[in-house]
Every structure is written in C-alpha cells, then in structure tokens.
XYZ file of C-alpha atoms in Angstrom:
477
model
C -35.016 -11.126 6.413
C -33.473 -14.587 6.245
C -29.905 -15.188 7.324
C -27.390 -14.439 4.556
C -25.440 -17.368 3.175
C -22.144 -17.716 1.414
C -18.851 -15.985 1.944
C -17.844 -12.415 1.223
C -15.100 -11.523 -1.273
C -12.651 -9.117 0.423
C -11.242 -6.544 -2.000
C -8.010 -4.957 -0.798
C -7.531 -1.558 -2.437
C -3.779 -0.970 -2.608
C -3.327 1.940 -4.985
C -2.481 4.838 -2.660
C 0.854 6.621 -2.330
C 0.530 7.951 1.253
C 2.369 11.187 0.472
C 1.455 12.802 3.815
C 3.705 10.233 5.507
C 6.678 11.188 3.341
C 9.604 10.578 3.574
C 8.795 7.192 5.086
C 6.062 6.516 2.520
C 6.818 7.132 -1.167
C 5.236 6.121 -4.446
C 7.693 3.306 -5.071
C 7.112 1.848 -1.581
C 3.999 3.388 0.022
C 2.713 3.232 3.575
C 0.604 0.084 3.136
C 3.819 -1.901 2.604
C 5.408 -0.562 5.800
C 5.290 -1.722 9.425
C 3.971 1.441 11.048
C 1.918 -0.004 13.913
C 3.212 -3.361 15.073
C 5.282 -6.021 13.374
C 3.020 -6.582 10.352
C 2.599 -4.085 7.542
C -0.737 -2.326 7.002
C -1.354 -4.608 4.008
C -0.726 -7.699 6.123
C -2.944 -6.407 8.944
C -5.762 -5.825 6.462
C -5.407 -9.345 5.068
C -5.426 -10.849 8.574
C -8.590 -8.868 9.364
C -10.448 -10.978 6.784
C -8.736 -14.350 7.264
C -11.826 -16.038 8.754
C -12.711 -18.417 5.896
C -16.134 -19.173 7.428
C -17.070 -15.562 6.582
C -14.644 -14.401 3.893
C -13.381 -15.858 0.639
C -9.757 -15.581 -0.513
C -8.945 -11.894 -0.972
C -8.722 -9.976 -4.215
C -6.132 -7.191 -4.386
C -6.369 -4.229 -6.756
C -2.839 -2.876 -6.854
C -0.307 -0.657 -8.555
C 1.682 -2.818 -10.961
C 4.958 -1.499 -9.536
C 4.234 -3.057 -6.134
C 3.134 -6.503 -7.335
C 6.049 -8.592 -6.060
C 6.162 -6.897 -2.649
C 2.407 -7.443 -2.249
C 2.630 -11.108 -3.215
C 5.569 -11.709 -0.888
C 3.953 -9.923 2.071
C 0.679 -11.827 1.679
C 2.477 -15.173 1.500
C 4.340 -14.278 4.689
C 1.027 -14.165 6.613
C -0.426 -17.313 5.028
C -2.447 -15.792 2.157
C -1.350 -18.141 -0.619
C -4.090 -17.787 -3.253
C -5.019 -14.132 -3.642
C -6.273 -12.703 -6.915
C -3.958 -9.772 -7.631
C -5.171 -7.365 -10.312
C -2.651 -4.827 -11.577
C -3.625 -1.292 -12.539
C -1.209 0.321 -15.032
C -1.843 3.618 -13.198
C -4.180 4.852 -10.484
C -7.735 5.864 -11.331
C -9.104 6.336 -7.775
C -11.481 3.985 -5.962
C -14.565 3.749 -8.199
C -12.783 2.043 -11.133
C -10.895 -0.263 -8.753
C -14.120 -1.390 -7.080
C -15.821 -1.704 -10.477
C -13.112 -4.095 -11.677
C -13.471 -6.139 -8.497
C -17.259 -6.327 -8.832
C -17.031 -7.454 -12.456
C -14.527 -10.184 -11.582
C -16.452 -11.376 -8.519
C -19.769 -11.552 -10.380
C -18.195 -13.692 -13.126
C -17.636 -16.556 -10.698
C -20.684 -15.877 -8.512
C -23.598 -13.716 -9.744
C -24.706 -13.277 -6.124
C -21.279 -12.256 -4.823
C -20.953 -9.612 -2.132
C -17.667 -7.712 -2.113
C -16.042 -5.959 0.841
C -13.922 -3.129 -0.582
C -11.469 -1.597 1.866
C -8.278 0.443 1.592
C -5.249 -1.446 2.853
C -3.674 1.633 4.413
C -6.237 1.789 7.224
C -5.702 0.549 10.747
C -8.226 -1.371 12.851
C -7.223 -2.573 16.314
C -10.117 -4.941 17.108
C -10.534 -7.521 14.339
C -13.414 -9.252 16.139
C -15.388 -6.006 16.307
C -14.639 -5.396 12.640
C -16.001 -8.808 11.657
C -19.060 -8.254 13.818
C -19.785 -5.021 11.936
C -19.446 -6.826 8.602
C -21.807 -9.560 9.794
C -24.321 -6.872 10.768
C -24.231 -5.298 7.315
C -24.097 -8.351 5.062
C -27.814 -9.123 5.159
C -28.628 -5.618 3.939
C -25.992 -6.004 1.201
C -27.532 -9.249 0.023
C -30.841 -7.446 -0.279
C -29.368 -4.873 -2.613
C -28.161 -2.193 -0.205
C -24.790 -0.466 -0.505
C -23.376 -0.613 3.010
C -20.944 1.896 4.483
C -19.347 1.750 7.912
C -19.412 4.858 10.055
C -17.027 5.334 12.964
C -18.022 7.438 15.956
C -15.773 10.536 15.934
C -13.117 10.674 18.619
C -12.128 14.238 17.788
C -13.111 17.191 15.632
C -11.071 15.887 12.703
C -11.127 17.879 9.475
C -9.233 15.291 7.416
C -12.125 12.799 7.261
C -15.423 12.779 5.402
C -18.610 12.568 7.496
C -21.927 10.744 7.027
C -25.181 12.068 8.468
C -27.256 9.092 9.549
C -30.972 9.009 8.739
C -33.798 6.756 9.880
C -33.408 3.137 10.906
C -33.457 0.724 7.979
C -35.946 -1.409 9.915
C -37.490 -1.156 13.350
C -34.870 -1.818 16.056
C -32.157 -2.255 13.401
C -28.696 -0.777 14.086
C -28.403 -0.020 10.367
C -29.382 3.502 9.322
C -30.216 5.033 5.974
C -27.701 7.596 4.729
C -29.150 11.091 4.909
C -26.193 12.991 3.427
C -22.418 13.237 3.091
C -20.082 16.022 4.183
C -16.656 15.941 2.524
C -13.737 16.996 4.789
C -15.370 20.045 6.416
C -13.589 22.909 8.141
C -13.295 23.003 11.932
C -16.331 25.244 12.501
C -18.497 22.894 10.427
C -17.133 19.802 12.187
C -17.973 21.217 15.608
C -21.509 21.934 14.417
C -21.853 18.411 13.004
C -20.682 16.757 16.196
C -23.116 18.778 18.308
C -26.138 16.961 16.810
C -24.770 13.402 17.380
C -26.033 12.180 14.002
C -22.698 12.222 12.189
C -20.010 9.550 11.904
C -16.683 9.392 10.147
C -16.870 7.840 6.692
C -14.401 4.953 6.922
C -14.259 4.428 3.154
C -15.118 0.726 3.603
C -17.916 -0.606 1.370
C -19.958 -3.830 1.477
C -21.639 -4.188 -1.906
C -23.770 -6.712 -3.805
C -21.667 -7.021 -6.951
C -24.467 -7.411 -9.476
C -26.554 -4.488 -8.141
C -23.433 -2.332 -7.903
C -22.664 -3.010 -11.572
C -26.240 -2.004 -12.452
C -25.788 1.220 -10.483
C -22.548 1.946 -12.312
C -24.354 1.493 -15.624
C -26.839 4.133 -14.493
C -24.615 6.581 -12.607
C -21.145 6.152 -14.148
C -21.467 4.314 -17.489
C -18.098 5.593 -18.738
C -16.355 4.023 -15.732
C -18.114 0.693 -16.250
C -17.416 0.610 -19.986
C -13.707 1.332 -19.551
C -13.368 -1.292 -16.804
C -15.130 -3.930 -18.904
C -12.744 -3.265 -21.796
C -9.733 -3.296 -19.463
C -10.761 -6.725 -18.187
C -11.554 -8.044 -21.660
C -8.046 -7.109 -22.777
C -6.357 -8.183 -19.538
C -3.362 -10.513 -19.703
C -1.816 -12.988 -17.287
C 1.627 -12.165 -15.911
C 2.850 -14.968 -13.629
C 0.374 -14.887 -10.714
C -1.020 -11.471 -11.643
C -3.798 -10.189 -13.903
C -2.747 -7.065 -15.820
C -5.539 -4.737 -16.930
C -5.330 -3.532 -20.526
C -3.441 -0.243 -20.375
C -5.104 1.563 -23.275
C -8.625 0.706 -22.130
C -7.937 1.624 -18.504
C -6.343 4.906 -19.528
C -9.742 5.983 -20.911
C -11.392 5.452 -17.510
C -12.236 8.596 -15.514
C -10.409 9.027 -12.218
C -13.205 9.263 -9.656
C -13.866 8.151 -6.089
C -16.586 5.788 -4.939
C -18.307 8.575 -3.013
C -18.514 10.959 -5.979
C -19.340 8.318 -8.580
C -21.965 6.300 -6.683
C -22.480 6.705 -2.944
C -23.517 10.376 -2.957
C -26.010 9.725 -5.782
C -27.524 6.331 -5.040
C -30.786 5.734 -3.183
C -29.451 2.431 -1.812
C -26.806 3.669 0.639
C -27.026 2.620 4.289
C -24.561 2.938 7.148
C -23.589 0.578 9.953
C -22.445 2.511 13.058
C -19.237 0.608 13.807
C -17.704 0.042 17.232
C -14.185 -0.827 16.081
C -11.278 1.598 16.461
C -10.294 2.963 13.075
C -7.813 5.344 11.499
C -6.786 5.976 7.925
C -3.187 6.457 9.176
C -3.113 9.494 6.930
C -0.624 11.700 8.764
C 2.249 11.776 11.214
C -0.037 13.154 13.927
C -2.305 10.132 13.431
C 0.663 7.872 14.139
C 1.541 9.999 17.175
C -2.004 9.689 18.543
C -2.020 5.881 18.234
C 1.478 5.115 19.512
C 2.716 4.640 23.079
C 4.187 7.857 24.503
C 6.747 8.658 27.167
C 5.965 10.798 30.226
C 6.468 13.962 28.170
C 4.063 12.870 25.454
C 6.785 11.979 22.968
C 6.751 9.037 20.581
C 10.328 7.957 19.909
C 11.228 5.298 17.339
C 14.839 4.553 16.469
C 18.035 6.164 17.762
C 17.097 9.455 19.457
C 17.933 11.568 22.500
C 15.398 14.026 23.922
C 15.916 16.877 26.364
C 13.227 19.339 27.511
C 11.047 18.119 24.615
C 7.331 17.301 24.651
C 4.509 16.207 22.380
C 6.830 15.209 19.541
C 6.873 12.302 17.102
C 10.505 11.378 16.423
C 11.451 8.600 14.038
C 15.096 8.008 13.240
C 16.279 5.629 10.530
C 19.997 5.265 10.216
C 21.110 8.370 12.072
C 20.866 9.808 15.580
C 18.126 12.377 16.152
C 18.721 14.897 18.962
C 15.851 17.188 20.038
C 16.298 19.983 22.578
C 13.723 22.460 23.895
C 11.033 21.836 21.266
C 7.412 20.723 21.408
C 4.672 19.338 19.149
C 7.020 18.591 16.252
C 7.339 15.736 13.793
C 10.964 14.807 13.121
C 11.259 11.926 10.675
C 14.582 10.883 9.192
C 15.533 8.415 6.513
C 18.972 7.789 4.979
C 18.343 10.490 2.354
C 15.780 12.916 3.882
C 15.094 14.738 7.157
C 11.561 16.085 7.667
C 10.781 18.635 10.392
C 7.263 20.029 10.743
C 4.758 21.075 13.350
C 2.168 18.408 14.120
C -0.449 21.054 13.282
C 0.922 21.337 9.721
C 1.515 17.677 8.954
C -1.554 17.531 6.682
C 0.438 19.721 4.279
C 3.415 17.383 3.876
C 1.984 16.329 0.519
C 2.602 19.886 -0.718
C 6.325 19.376 -0.147
C 6.170 16.174 -2.163
C 4.443 17.926 -5.056
C 7.092 20.657 -5.008
C 9.872 18.080 -5.093
C 8.157 16.308 -7.980
C 7.929 19.559 -9.902
C 11.672 20.037 -9.347
C 12.410 16.495 -10.531
C 13.873 15.381 -7.192
C 14.059 11.590 -6.945
C 13.300 11.615 -3.200
C 9.726 12.687 -3.965
C 8.898 9.198 -5.232
C 11.945 6.951 -4.788
C 13.067 5.345 -1.542
C 16.699 4.982 -0.541
C 16.147 1.199 -0.606
C 15.192 0.190 -4.152
C 12.947 -2.860 -3.957
C 13.058 -5.628 -6.535
C 11.270 -9.005 -6.784
C 14.372 -10.721 -5.425
C 15.074 -8.299 -2.525
C 16.470 -4.772 -2.544
C 19.591 -2.668 -2.958
C 20.874 0.569 -1.431
C 23.344 3.007 -2.916
C 26.077 3.620 -0.332
C 28.421 5.901 -2.219
C 28.953 7.138 -5.778
C 31.739 9.015 -7.507
C 33.315 9.493 -10.914
C 33.168 6.120 -12.744
C 32.299 4.092 -9.632
C 29.370 3.268 -7.342
C 29.070 1.174 -4.165
C 25.840 -0.671 -3.300
C 24.580 -2.976 -0.623
C 22.521 -5.820 -2.118
C 20.139 -8.084 -0.171
C 18.769 -11.196 -1.902
C 15.854 -13.036 -0.298
C 16.156 -16.781 0.439
C 15.551 -18.829 -2.713
C 15.532 -15.738 -4.949
C 17.747 -14.958 -7.912
C 18.540 -11.966 -10.093
C 18.075 -12.130 -13.844
C 20.718 -13.633 -16.098
C 22.134 -10.414 -17.521
C 25.087 -8.463 -18.855
C 26.269 -4.847 -18.949
C 27.888 -2.956 -21.800
C 29.471 -0.182 -19.762
C 30.439 -1.483 -16.320
C 32.199 -4.242 -14.445
C 31.212 -5.415 -10.956
C 32.991 -6.707 -7.849
C 30.920 -8.654 -5.293
C 31.918 -9.321 -1.665
C 29.661 -11.609 0.409
C 29.031 -10.139 3.870
C 26.836 -12.967 5.117
C 24.841 -15.810 3.622
C 25.670 -17.982 0.628
C 25.672 -17.034 -3.062
C 25.692 -18.995 -6.287
C 27.233 -16.868 -9.023
C 26.844 -17.668 -12.686
C 29.687 -16.099 -14.703
C 29.520 -17.005 -18.386
C 29.986 -20.809 -18.369
C 31.034 -21.019 -14.694
C 28.880 -21.584 -11.609
C 30.689 -20.566 -8.420
C 29.656 -20.954 -4.760
C 30.610 -18.010 -2.539
C 30.470 -17.934 1.242
C 30.943 -15.208 3.837
C 34.004 -12.970 3.234
C 34.574 -14.397 -0.261
C 34.492 -12.248 -3.396
C 34.324 -12.404 -7.182
C 34.942 -10.126 -10.178
C 32.391 -9.888 -12.996
C 34.040 -8.314 -16.079
C 32.316 -5.885 -18.436
C 30.176 -7.775 -20.988
C 30.184 -10.994 -18.975
C 26.899 -12.935 -18.745
C 26.137 -13.279 -15.022
C 23.550 -14.049 -12.380
C 23.397 -13.912 -8.581
C 21.321 -16.421 -6.603
C 20.645 -17.104 -2.908
C 20.303 -20.873 -2.380
C 20.120 -20.537 1.424
C 17.380 -20.089 4.002
C 18.581 -16.712 5.295
C 19.002 -13.419 3.409
C 22.168 -12.982 1.390
C 23.936 -9.641 1.914
C 26.816 -8.453 -0.223
C 28.655 -5.312 -1.203
C 28.823 -4.489 -4.906
C 31.395 -2.111 -6.387
C 30.553 -0.999 -9.911
C 33.159 0.636 -12.145
C 32.866 1.884 -15.700
C 31.916 4.711 -18.020
C 28.168 4.508 -17.325
C 26.488 3.146 -14.191
C 22.768 3.700 -14.846
C 20.175 1.023 -14.112
C 19.160 0.980 -17.779
C 22.505 -0.626 -18.677
C 21.038 -4.082 -18.046
C 20.425 -6.591 -20.825
C 18.235 -9.346 -19.370
C 18.585 -12.702 -21.096
C 16.534 -14.790 -18.671
C 14.345 -13.681 -15.758
C 12.056 -15.773 -13.545
C 9.985 -12.647 -12.891
C 9.273 -12.008 -16.604
C 10.695 -8.488 -16.568
C 12.000 -6.978 -19.796
C-alpha cells in the first residue's frame, strides 16, 4: 500500500446525556461539557486530541441543539475557531450522526476519511492516540472500516468487546474483526479474557466517507434516506447548521455497531496502546483519579474519618463521611447522591424514575446555562424570587420585557450596561437599579471579566416564559 495522503475530518459526537454520572451530569448540561479529569472539559480534551493540523482537518461536531452555545464557547476557549457544528433536533444514536457527518464530508471531498469519536471519552496519551489513527488511516483509505480496540485492564461488564481475527496483511498490527460481544456478564467476560483475543470496543471509528455511505445504502437505507432529507432541508442558524426536524424525526434510532459494524465485511480493528475510558460511571472516575492513603477520592469540601475506597464530591456544601467504605457520595446544590460503587451502573434508573415523576432535577441543573452565561435560583417565595446572574465578558441578554414581574439588580462585581426603555446606564460594583414591570430592558457586560449580580424578581408570575424578546444577538425566539 502507498502512504495515505490528505487530512482526516474529526467528527465529535456530542449527543449523550451521561445519566450514570447524575447529578453532576444532566441532559441540559451533560458530562462532556464538564471538567471531570483536569482543567479542560471532556469536549475540550477531545478537540485538543485532534488539533494536529498536519493530520486532522478542522473538526465537525454533531450536537444536541440545546448545547450549541456552550459547545461553541468551549471550543473557542481552546483555539478551535472554525468548527462545523451540526445540530440534531433530538438524539437518534450514533449511526445517523455519523451518516450526517459522512454526507457532509463527502460533499467537499469525495475521498474524505472521517474519524468519528464520542466526546465523553477520556484518553490520557494524545501522542499514542494519534499514532493509532496513523496506523489505521491507510486501511481506511482502501475502503476498510477501522475500529480501535483497547486491551482490557479489568473484567468490565459495561463495555462491548471485539474478538480479533487474522492479520489484515502479513506482519500488520491491524486485524480483521471476527465478532462482537455486546456488554457481556461477568462469567462471559472472564471467559473472553482467558483467550487473549478480545479487546474493548472503544466506539471510535475511522471511515472512508464514500464507502461508508454505500454501506449505509445497503445495510441501513432508511437511515441514509432520512439523513439526506434532513441535510437537504437544513437551515443556517448563526454559526450552526440545523438539521430539518421533520425529516430527522423519521430516522431510526440505531447505533453504529447494530446498523453497520456487526453486519459489514469491511470491519478491521487496530489494537490501541493508549489509555482509554468512556467515563461512564462514578467508579470509572474513582479508578482514574488520585487517591489518598485510604483509597478515597475527595473533591470539594469534605471531612473523612475511618472511611476507605470512597469517591466523595462536594459542590456547595460540606460532606462528612464516617465509618463507611466503597461509596459514591456526590452532592450538588439541589441533590445528594449516595450509592455503593458496585451499584453505580444503575444510577440511570434513578434518573428514569425521577423523569417519570416529573422532577426537574432529572434533567435540569441548578445552574441554568444561557448563551450569555448562566443563572442560579437562590431563593423563591410567594410573589418573589432571588437569582444570581453571571454574564460572560462581551455578552448581553436579549432586549426584552415582562408582563407580570419587576426586577431589581445589584452588581456584586464587574461592570454592567443597563438599557431601560430610552436610558442607557452604567453600573459598577455595589450599585443597583430597578426595572419596572413592562419596561423594555437589556443587561450587557462590556468588561473583560465576568459580571455577577443579584436579581430580585417580584410580581404575580415569575416563570421563564414571561419573556418577550424584541432583539436577541443569539436569534432565540
């Protein structure tokens, strides 16, 4: 084979909710947007993994529409200024997301190779990751669908497994895929590991776009047809590409493995040497984090006595643990989770129960994120509510009015420009302003540091749907 040429299009799959890491991860702000392992978020770490422009093109992101502004802001913060961000109106699993990416990539380059990878995975060694991609790209350019298998470090039942077959070529590290085993039980895992031919399925795919589209036409024509229509009807929204909702709704929800990889004759696997985790549970975070002499991982304000093997994460309140072992204790301003590390795979069941009961904590975070920053509800009572509002540097809220409430703003730190009907007023630290009911108003941060203020709302109705937007730089309605 000749050396492959041209760059690879990284496709960052950002549609997951991460419910097993609840209450830290929730649908409105899932785990890929959080800093769980190091300063950068999982999304940012994934983008930095493919920032070598001699090997990779600018990334494409397939994302939940609700997260679009957070994704754009986080990518800009790590120097990714020109991503293609495609917005799904709702999740349809990985096969449709990768299909959309392949169709887009092949439009600009019929010979494109795409690297599809979930953004909620963690890889420590970026150099080893790139080396694995370089190993697989030649096979991809010759029409093979390349997976990356990670040597098991434990008898994990939460991962899928790949049984490796013969070498693709003599002396090649690449192996044909013999079969797949989807999340086996412990007895099966121990049997698989005994033969040394099985690797964890990382869920990372290196695919020749044109051949992948042909395979979709053969194996999953309904997926391909729906994705084509969704792209044909797609619309531009600022820097984002919105898929047509009606067309995408008709697309089956199906994974890459079920739709293509378990059926195709073209699948091969690269045995990878990089450390990898799907960061799918609290015990996974415990295993990767630095521990104290008793085997505890402690993040935030906590005191431990006669406690071992625990993962303790406190956010906003003191956590005290006495005489316990092998627990997960995770607190947020509105939820406290306590579970055994052995049962943390079942946290998603709690989330489903809360959803069924209509509890907002199942999907909503205490901090409500907006394109301009975020707000937190501090206290609420009859006809009043108190919020903390943080506005990012250079950001502004929409020009708006309310029919049922008035607002009082007190600047805690930073500088604010307040539009109030025909006035424009500059507020500094410890200054305040009253915004009467029905008044046209806007809040803006002209500074270079975040603006923090306290808002007191008063009136007969305080719901978020009592907002009439007249002008909005983010094109919200």
